[in-house]
Tab-separated table of C-alpha atoms in Angstrom:
chain	number	residue	atom	x	y	z
A	1	ASP	CA	-0.004	0.024	0.034
A	2	GLN	CA	1.767	3.073	-1.261
A	3	GLN	CA	-1.059	5.664	-1.129
A	4	VAL	CA	1.086	7.920	1.012
A	5	LYS	CA	4.811	8.381	0.162
A	6	GLN	CA	7.587	10.069	1.947
A	7	ASN	CA	10.616	9.562	-0.401
A	8	SER	CA	13.224	11.044	1.763
A	9	PRO	CA	14.123	8.713	4.584
A	10	SER	CA	16.300	11.306	6.218
A	11	LEU	CA	17.137	15.000	6.254
A	12	SER	CA	19.773	16.987	7.850
A	13	VAL	CA	19.781	20.731	8.310
A	14	GLN	CA	21.528	23.409	10.304
A	15	GLU	CA	19.918	25.063	13.408
A	16	GLY	CA	18.113	28.208	12.176
A	17	ARG	CA	17.637	27.210	8.699
A	18	ILE	CA	14.434	25.911	7.025
A	19	SER	CA	13.499	22.264	7.102
A	20	ILE	CA	11.390	21.125	4.150
A	21	LEU	CA	9.775	17.644	4.449
A	22	ASN	CA	7.768	16.402	1.541
A	23	CYS	CA	4.936	13.929	1.097
A	24	ASP	CA	3.155	12.642	-1.994
A	25	TYR	CA	-0.182	10.831	-2.295
A	26	THR	CA	-2.053	8.770	-4.889
A	27	ASN	CA	-5.535	8.624	-3.705
A	28	SER	CA	-7.449	11.738	-4.926
A	29	MET	CA	-10.247	11.176	-2.414
A	30	PHE	CA	-8.003	12.094	0.468
A	31	ASP	CA	-9.337	15.282	1.841
A	32	TYR	CA	-7.577	15.920	5.209
A	33	PHE	CA	-3.917	15.830	5.703
A	34	LEU	CA	-1.764	15.715	8.981
A	35	TRP	CA	1.806	15.869	10.098
A	36	TYR	CA	2.980	14.043	13.140
A	37	LYS	CA	6.232	14.129	15.007
A	38	LYS	CA	7.505	10.911	16.679
A	39	TYR	CA	10.331	10.360	19.011
A	40	PRO	CA	11.616	6.844	19.753
A	41	ALA	CA	9.432	4.745	22.135
A	42	GLU	CA	6.698	7.491	22.017
A	43	GLY	CA	3.416	7.883	20.167
A	44	PRO	CA	2.950	10.210	17.062
A	45	THR	CA	2.415	13.816	18.367
A	46	PHE	CA	0.137	15.895	16.205
A	47	LEU	CA	1.815	19.008	14.606
A	48	ILE	CA	-0.386	20.506	12.069
A	49	SER	CA	-3.229	19.713	9.651
A	50	ILE	CA	-4.768	21.038	6.371
A	51	SER	CA	-8.031	20.448	4.623
A	52	SER	CA	-8.232	20.020	0.999
A	53	ILE	CA	-10.128	23.213	0.647
A	54	LYS	CA	-7.005	25.119	1.488
A	55	ASP	CA	-3.450	25.359	0.061
A	56	LYS	CA	-1.566	26.633	3.260
A	57	ASN	CA	-2.003	26.341	6.993
A	58	GLU	CA	0.526	28.023	9.471
A	59	ASP	CA	0.997	27.530	13.068
A	60	GLY	CA	4.010	29.295	14.610
A	61	ARG	CA	7.235	27.891	13.101
A	62	PHE	CA	5.300	25.281	11.155
A	63	THR	CA	3.517	25.677	7.833
A	64	VAL	CA	2.089	22.964	5.618
A	65	PHE	CA	1.510	23.572	1.975
A	66	LEU	CA	-0.889	21.528	-0.139
A	67	ASN	CA	-0.832	21.251	-3.920
A	68	LYS	CA	-3.763	19.161	-4.863
A	69	SER	CA	-3.092	19.031	-8.645
A	70	ALA	CA	0.259	17.584	-7.929
A	71	LYS	CA	-0.975	15.441	-5.034
A	72	HIS	CA	1.837	16.680	-2.920
A	73	LEU	CA	2.222	18.359	0.404
A	74	SER	CA	5.111	19.713	2.377
A	75	LEU	CA	5.878	20.780	5.929
A	76	HIS	CA	8.160	23.733	6.517
A	77	ILE	CA	9.825	24.329	9.715
A	78	VAL	CA	11.457	27.836	10.270
A	79	PRO	CA	13.672	28.270	11.886
A	80	SER	CA	14.727	24.717	12.761
A	81	GLN	CA	15.724	23.978	16.174
A	82	PRO	CA	17.763	20.984	17.583
A	83	GLY	CA	14.649	19.954	19.589
A	84	ASP	CA	12.841	19.357	16.190
A	85	SER	CA	15.085	16.291	15.658
A	86	ALA	CA	12.550	13.427	15.354
A	87	VAL	CA	10.810	11.271	12.787
A	88	TYR	CA	8.037	13.104	10.918
A	89	PHE	CA	5.067	11.327	9.315
A	90	CYS	CA	2.692	12.616	6.901
A	91	ALA	CA	-0.867	11.184	7.100
A	92	ALA	CA	-4.076	11.364	5.164
A	93	SER	CA	-7.626	10.581	5.596
A	94	LEU	CA	-11.020	10.564	3.923
A	95	ASP	CA	-14.406	11.859	5.390
A	96	SER	CA	-17.371	9.574	5.568
A	97	ASP	CA	-20.949	9.742	6.817
A	98	THR	CA	-19.799	8.207	10.239
A	99	GLY	CA	-16.990	10.636	10.673
A	100	ARG	CA	-13.282	10.610	9.809
A	101	ARG	CA	-11.835	7.550	8.466
A	102	ALA	CA	-8.597	5.702	9.017
A	103	LEU	CA	-5.298	7.664	8.683
A	104	THR	CA	-3.012	6.336	6.057
A	105	PHE	CA	0.553	7.123	7.065
A	106	GLY	CA	3.721	7.600	5.012
A	107	SER	CA	6.907	5.859	5.926
A	108	GLY	CA	8.451	8.899	7.740
A	109	THR	CA	11.409	11.125	7.290
A	110	ARG	CA	13.945	11.400	10.060
A	111	LEU	CA	14.943	14.992	10.647
A	112	GLN	CA	18.098	15.829	12.415
A	113	VAL	CA	18.926	19.470	13.300
A	114	GLN	CA	22.523	20.162	13.786
A	115	PRO	CA	23.430	22.864	16.394
B	1	GLU	CA	-3.379	19.402	28.365
B	2	PRO	CA	-5.544	16.241	28.093
B	3	GLU	CA	-3.787	13.237	26.593
B	4	VAL	CA	-4.451	9.636	25.582
B	5	THR	CA	-2.924	7.100	27.994
B	6	GLN	CA	-2.140	3.417	27.389
B	7	THR	CA	-1.249	0.426	29.683
B	8	PRO	CA	0.791	-1.362	29.980
B	9	SER	CA	3.766	0.307	28.240
B	10	HIS	CA	5.347	-3.197	27.503
B	11	GLN	CA	3.608	-6.566	27.395
B	12	VAL	CA	5.438	-9.791	26.936
B	13	THR	CA	3.319	-12.915	26.254
B	14	GLN	CA	3.747	-16.493	24.965
B	15	MET	CA	2.373	-17.432	21.579
B	16	GLY	CA	-1.213	-18.569	21.813
B	17	GLN	CA	-2.045	-16.416	24.851
B	18	GLU	CA	-4.590	-13.742	24.977
B	19	VAL	CA	-3.560	-10.097	25.660
B	20	ILE	CA	-5.736	-6.986	26.517
B	21	LEU	CA	-4.315	-3.658	25.640
B	22	ARG	CA	-5.885	-0.746	27.368
B	23	CYS	CA	-6.410	2.886	26.496
B	24	VAL	CA	-8.026	5.949	28.080
B	25	PRO	CA	-8.970	8.325	25.387
B	26	ILE	CA	-9.341	12.070	25.862
B	27	SER	CA	-12.528	12.514	27.672
B	28	ASN	CA	-14.713	14.429	25.365
B	29	HIS	CA	-13.614	12.444	22.261
B	30	LEU	CA	-16.156	10.545	20.247
B	31	TYR	CA	-14.057	8.434	17.977
B	32	PHE	CA	-11.485	5.836	19.049
B	33	TYR	CA	-8.893	3.989	16.962
B	34	TRP	CA	-6.184	1.340	17.246
B	35	TYR	CA	-3.103	1.399	15.030
B	36	ARG	CA	0.114	-0.701	15.045
B	37	GLN	CA	3.580	-0.255	13.902
B	38	ILE	CA	5.698	-3.348	13.526
B	39	LEU	CA	9.387	-2.561	13.800
B	40	GLY	CA	10.825	-0.890	10.734
B	41	GLN	CA	7.321	-0.605	8.997
B	42	LYS	CA	4.756	2.157	8.653
B	43	VAL	CA	2.102	2.874	11.153
B	44	GLU	CA	-0.936	0.822	10.145
B	45	PHE	CA	-4.608	1.199	10.924
B	46	LEU	CA	-6.466	-1.499	12.706
B	47	VAL	CA	-9.872	-0.352	13.672
B	48	SER	CA	-12.047	2.619	14.511
B	49	PHE	CA	-14.912	2.679	16.945
B	50	TYR	CA	-17.858	5.254	17.240
B	51	ASN	CA	-21.151	5.109	19.013
B	52	ASN	CA	-20.339	1.727	20.649
B	53	GLU	CA	-19.637	-0.060	17.427
B	54	ILE	CA	-16.887	-0.638	14.881
B	55	SER	CA	-17.091	1.816	12.107
B	56	GLU	CA	-14.149	0.679	10.153
B	57	LYS	CA	-11.569	-2.060	10.211
B	58	SER	CA	-8.555	-3.022	8.138
B	59	GLU	CA	-7.796	-6.536	6.761
B	60	ILE	CA	-5.331	-6.891	9.624
B	61	PHE	CA	-8.225	-6.852	12.083
B	62	ASP	CA	-9.289	-10.458	11.740
B	63	ASP	CA	-11.352	-12.660	14.083
B	64	GLN	CA	-8.476	-12.780	16.510
B	65	PHE	CA	-8.879	-9.042	17.291
B	66	SER	CA	-11.718	-7.482	19.160
B	67	VAL	CA	-12.338	-4.020	20.788
B	68	GLU	CA	-14.608	-2.871	23.568
B	69	ARG	CA	-15.445	0.293	25.449
B	70	PRO	CA	-16.373	-1.404	28.756
B	71	ASP	CA	-17.189	1.746	30.575
B	72	GLY	CA	-17.131	5.473	29.930
B	73	SER	CA	-13.487	6.045	29.978
B	74	ASN	CA	-11.570	2.711	28.735
B	75	PHE	CA	-11.177	1.508	25.257
B	76	THR	CA	-9.514	-1.953	24.916
B	77	LEU	CA	-8.022	-4.126	22.187
B	78	LYS	CA	-7.993	-7.807	22.780
B	79	ILE	CA	-6.058	-10.413	20.823
B	80	ARG	CA	-7.415	-13.796	21.444
B	81	SER	CA	-4.576	-15.953	20.547
B	82	THR	CA	-1.180	-14.089	19.836
B	83	LYS	CA	0.984	-15.001	17.056
B	84	LEU	CA	4.768	-14.153	16.633
B	85	GLU	CA	3.810	-11.576	14.019
B	86	ASP	CA	1.614	-9.678	16.377
B	87	SER	CA	4.796	-8.275	17.912
B	88	ALA	CA	4.505	-4.578	17.423
B	89	MET	CA	3.874	-1.338	19.024
B	90	TYR	CA	0.148	-0.737	19.389
B	91	PHE	CA	-1.185	2.887	19.433
B	92	CYS	CA	-4.514	4.083	20.657
B	93	ALA	CA	-5.851	7.223	19.244
B	94	SER	CA	-8.899	9.313	19.761
B	95	SER	CA	-10.629	12.343	18.099
B	96	ARG	CA	-13.494	14.702	18.546
B	97	TYR	CA	-13.590	15.986	14.983
B	98	ASP	CA	-10.856	15.529	12.265
B	99	THR	CA	-7.470	15.370	14.250
B	100	GLN	CA	-6.502	12.074	15.823
B	101	TYR	CA	-4.403	12.238	19.069
B	102	PHE	CA	-2.261	9.272	19.914
B	103	GLY	CA	-1.253	7.657	23.055
B	104	PRO	CA	2.287	6.663	23.839
B	105	GLY	CA	1.853	3.017	22.777
B	106	THR	CA	2.120	-0.439	24.175
B	107	ARG	CA	5.035	-2.563	23.062
B	108	LEU	CA	3.774	-6.101	22.548
B	109	THR	CA	6.419	-8.857	22.357
B	110	VAL	CA	5.118	-12.297	21.446
B	111	LEU	CA	7.525	-15.068	22.368
Protein backbone atom coordinates (compact mmCIF):
# COMPACT_ATOMS: atom_id res chain seq x y z
CA ASP A 1 0.00 0.00 0.00
CA GLN A 2 1.79 3.11 -1.24
CA GLN A 3 -1.03 5.63 -1.11
CA VAL A 4 1.08 8.03 0.98
CA LYS A 5 4.79 8.30 0.23
CA GLN A 6 7.63 10.07 1.90
CA ASN A 7 10.52 9.53 -0.46
CA SER A 8 13.25 11.00 1.73
CA PRO A 9 14.05 8.71 4.64
CA SER A 10 16.27 11.33 6.24
CA LEU A 11 17.09 15.02 6.19
CA SER A 12 19.81 16.99 7.95
CA VAL A 13 19.71 20.77 8.35
CA GLN A 14 21.58 23.39 10.34
CA GLU A 15 19.95 25.05 13.32
CA GLY A 16 18.19 28.25 12.26
CA ARG A 17 17.71 27.15 8.67
CA ILE A 18 14.51 25.96 7.01
CA SER A 19 13.54 22.28 7.05
CA ILE A 20 11.31 21.12 4.21
CA LEU A 21 9.72 17.70 4.46
CA ASN A 22 7.80 16.33 1.50
CA CYS A 23 4.92 13.94 1.05
CA ASP A 24 3.12 12.61 -2.02
CA TYR A 25 -0.19 10.80 -2.21
CA THR A 26 -1.97 8.86 -4.90
CA ASN A 27 -5.58 8.70 -3.67
CA SER A 28 -7.37 11.79 -4.96
CA MET A 29 -10.21 11.14 -2.49
CA PHE A 30 -8.04 12.09 0.50
CA ASP A 31 -9.35 15.37 1.83
CA TYR A 32 -7.55 15.90 5.13
CA PHE A 33 -3.83 15.77 5.74
CA LEU A 34 -1.81 15.80 8.93
CA TRP A 35 1.79 15.90 10.04
CA TYR A 36 2.93 14.07 13.14
CA LYS A 37 6.26 14.10 14.92
CA LYS A 38 7.52 10.99 16.64
CA TYR A 39 10.32 10.35 19.08
CA PRO A 40 11.58 6.80 19.71
CA ALA A 41 9.37 4.76 22.06
CA GLU A 42 6.64 7.43 22.01
CA GLY A 43 3.39 7.84 20.14
CA PRO A 44 2.97 10.19 17.18
CA THR A 45 2.44 13.79 18.31
CA PHE A 46 0.11 15.93 16.20
CA LEU A 47 1.80 18.97 14.67
CA ILE A 48 -0.39 20.56 12.04
CA SER A 49 -3.12 19.68 9.57
CA ILE A 50 -4.71 20.99 6.41
CA SER A 51 -8.02 20.44 4.74
CA SER A 52 -8.18 19.95 0.99
CA ILE A 53 -10.10 23.21 0.60
CA LYS A 54 -6.98 25.13 1.62
CA ASP A 55 -3.50 25.33 0.16
CA LYS A 56 -1.66 26.60 3.20
CA ASN A 57 -1.93 26.42 6.95
CA GLU A 58 0.46 28.02 9.40
CA ASP A 59 1.05 27.50 13.10
CA GLY A 60 4.05 29.25 14.58
CA ARG A 61 7.22 27.85 13.06
CA PHE A 62 5.29 25.18 11.14
CA THR A 63 3.61 25.69 7.77
CA VAL A 64 1.98 23.02 5.65
CA PHE A 65 1.46 23.55 1.94
CA LEU A 66 -0.93 21.48 -0.15
CA ASN A 67 -0.78 21.19 -3.95
CA LYS A 68 -3.82 19.14 -4.89
CA SER A 69 -3.11 19.05 -8.60
CA ALA A 70 0.31 17.54 -7.91
CA LYS A 71 -1.00 15.45 -5.00
CA HIS A 72 1.84 16.81 -2.92
CA LEU A 73 2.19 18.38 0.48
CA SER A 74 5.12 19.74 2.37
CA LEU A 75 5.94 20.79 5.90
CA HIS A 76 8.18 23.78 6.42
CA ILE A 77 9.86 24.39 9.76
CA VAL A 78 11.41 27.84 10.17
CA PRO A 79 13.69 28.31 11.98
CA SER A 80 14.72 24.73 12.69
CA GLN A 81 15.80 23.93 16.24
CA PRO A 82 17.74 20.95 17.62
CA GLY A 83 14.60 19.91 19.54
CA ASP A 84 12.88 19.39 16.19
CA SER A 85 15.06 16.34 15.58
CA ALA A 86 12.60 13.43 15.29
CA VAL A 87 10.80 11.31 12.71
CA TYR A 88 8.06 13.19 10.86
CA PHE A 89 5.06 11.32 9.44
CA CYS A 90 2.65 12.56 6.86
CA ALA A 91 -0.86 11.09 7.10
CA ALA A 92 -4.06 11.41 5.09
CA SER A 93 -7.69 10.55 5.59
CA LEU A 94 -11.11 10.54 3.98
CA ASP A 95 -14.37 11.82 5.36
CA SER A 96 -17.39 9.58 5.61
CA ASP A 97 -20.95 9.71 6.88
CA THR A 98 -19.79 8.26 10.20
CA GLY A 99 -16.95 10.72 10.64
CA ARG A 100 -13.27 10.70 9.94
CA ARG A 101 -11.89 7.52 8.51
CA ALA A 102 -8.60 5.76 9.11
CA LEU A 103 -5.33 7.59 8.72
CA THR A 104 -2.98 6.31 6.04
CA PHE A 105 0.59 7.04 7.03
CA GLY A 106 3.75 7.61 5.05
CA SER A 107 6.95 5.83 6.02
CA GLY A 108 8.41 8.86 7.77
CA THR A 109 11.38 11.19 7.35
CA ARG A 110 14.02 11.38 10.05
CA LEU A 111 14.96 15.02 10.58
CA GLN A 112 18.22 15.88 12.27
CA VAL A 113 18.86 19.51 13.15
CA GLN A 114 22.55 20.19 13.73
CA PRO A 115 23.45 22.81 16.35
CA GLU B 1 -3.41 19.37 28.35
CA PRO B 2 -5.56 16.24 28.04
CA GLU B 3 -3.82 13.24 26.54
CA VAL B 4 -4.45 9.64 25.57
CA THR B 5 -2.96 7.13 28.00
CA GLN B 6 -2.17 3.47 27.43
CA THR B 7 -1.34 0.56 29.70
CA PRO B 8 0.82 -1.40 29.97
CA SER B 9 3.78 0.26 28.29
CA HIS B 10 5.30 -3.15 27.55
CA GLN B 11 3.61 -6.55 27.46
CA VAL B 12 5.45 -9.81 26.96
CA THR B 13 3.37 -12.89 26.23
CA GLN B 14 3.69 -16.42 24.96
CA MET B 15 2.38 -17.36 21.54
CA GLY B 16 -1.23 -18.49 21.76
CA GLN B 17 -2.03 -16.44 24.86
CA GLU B 18 -4.68 -13.75 25.04
CA VAL B 19 -3.68 -10.16 25.67
CA ILE B 20 -5.72 -7.07 26.42
CA LEU B 21 -4.27 -3.65 25.71
CA ARG B 22 -5.89 -0.74 27.47
CA CYS B 23 -6.39 2.86 26.52
CA VAL B 24 -8.02 5.87 28.12
CA PRO B 25 -8.98 8.29 25.33
CA ILE B 26 -9.33 12.03 25.81
CA SER B 27 -12.53 12.53 27.75
CA ASN B 28 -14.69 14.53 25.31
CA HIS B 29 -13.63 12.58 22.24
CA LEU B 30 -16.13 10.52 20.28
CA TYR B 31 -14.02 8.44 17.93
CA PHE B 32 -11.49 5.84 19.01
CA TYR B 33 -8.86 4.01 17.01
CA TRP B 34 -6.17 1.36 17.22
CA TYR B 35 -3.06 1.37 15.05
CA ARG B 36 0.05 -0.73 15.11
CA GLN B 37 3.62 -0.32 13.95
CA ILE B 38 5.76 -3.37 13.34
CA LEU B 39 9.45 -2.57 13.78
CA GLY B 40 10.80 -0.85 10.69
CA GLN B 41 7.40 -0.57 9.02
CA LYS B 42 4.69 2.05 8.62
CA VAL B 43 2.04 2.85 11.18
CA GLU B 44 -0.98 0.77 10.09
CA PHE B 45 -4.65 1.26 10.88
CA LEU B 46 -6.45 -1.57 12.65
CA VAL B 47 -9.91 -0.41 13.67
CA SER B 48 -12.08 2.61 14.45
CA PHE B 49 -14.93 2.74 16.94
CA TYR B 50 -17.79 5.19 17.23
CA ASN B 51 -21.09 5.14 19.06
CA ASN B 52 -20.26 1.77 20.64
CA GLU B 53 -19.62 -0.05 17.43
CA ILE B 54 -16.86 -0.65 14.93
CA SER B 55 -17.09 1.91 12.15
CA GLU B 56 -14.18 0.72 10.06
CA LYS B 57 -11.58 -2.06 10.19
CA SER B 58 -8.61 -3.08 8.12
CA GLU B 59 -7.85 -6.53 6.77
CA ILE B 60 -5.34 -6.92 9.59
CA PHE B 61 -8.21 -6.82 12.09
CA ASP B 62 -9.36 -10.43 11.74
CA ASP B 63 -11.35 -12.64 14.10
CA GLN B 64 -8.46 -12.80 16.55
CA PHE B 65 -8.95 -9.12 17.36
CA SER B 66 -11.78 -7.43 19.20
CA VAL B 67 -12.39 -4.02 20.72
CA GLU B 68 -14.56 -2.90 23.55
CA ARG B 69 -15.49 0.22 25.46
CA PRO B 70 -16.43 -1.43 28.75
CA ASP B 71 -17.20 1.82 30.57
CA GLY B 72 -17.21 5.55 29.95
CA SER B 73 -13.47 5.94 29.95
CA ASN B 74 -11.62 2.82 28.77
CA PHE B 75 -11.13 1.45 25.27
CA THR B 76 -9.53 -1.98 24.93
CA LEU B 77 -8.00 -4.11 22.21
CA LYS B 78 -8.03 -7.86 22.75
CA ILE B 79 -5.95 -10.32 20.80
CA ARG B 80 -7.40 -13.76 21.43
CA SER B 81 -4.51 -16.01 20.49
CA THR B 82 -1.31 -14.11 19.86
CA LYS B 83 1.07 -14.99 17.04
CA LEU B 84 4.73 -14.11 16.67
CA GLU B 85 3.82 -11.62 13.94
CA ASP B 86 1.60 -9.69 16.36
CA SER B 87 4.76 -8.30 17.98
CA ALA B 88 4.55 -4.56 17.39
CA MET B 89 3.88 -1.18 18.99
CA TYR B 90 0.14 -0.70 19.39
CA PHE B 91 -1.13 2.86 19.46
CA CYS B 92 -4.52 4.00 20.61
CA ALA B 93 -5.86 7.29 19.25
CA SER B 94 -8.96 9.38 19.77
CA SER B 95 -10.57 12.32 18.04
CA ARG B 96 -13.47 14.67 18.54
CA TYR B 97 -13.55 15.90 14.97
CA ASP B 98 -10.84 15.56 12.36
CA THR B 99 -7.56 15.35 14.24
CA GLN B 100 -6.51 12.09 15.88
CA TYR B 101 -4.40 12.26 19.02
CA PHE B 102 -2.22 9.29 19.85
CA GLY B 103 -1.22 7.62 23.06
CA PRO B 104 2.36 6.62 23.90
CA GLY B 105 1.84 3.04 22.75
CA THR B 106 2.13 -0.46 24.16
CA ARG B 107 5.04 -2.56 23.00
CA LEU B 108 3.76 -6.12 22.58
CA THR B 109 6.37 -8.85 22.41
CA VAL B 110 5.16 -12.35 21.53
CA LEU B 111 7.62 -15.15 22.32
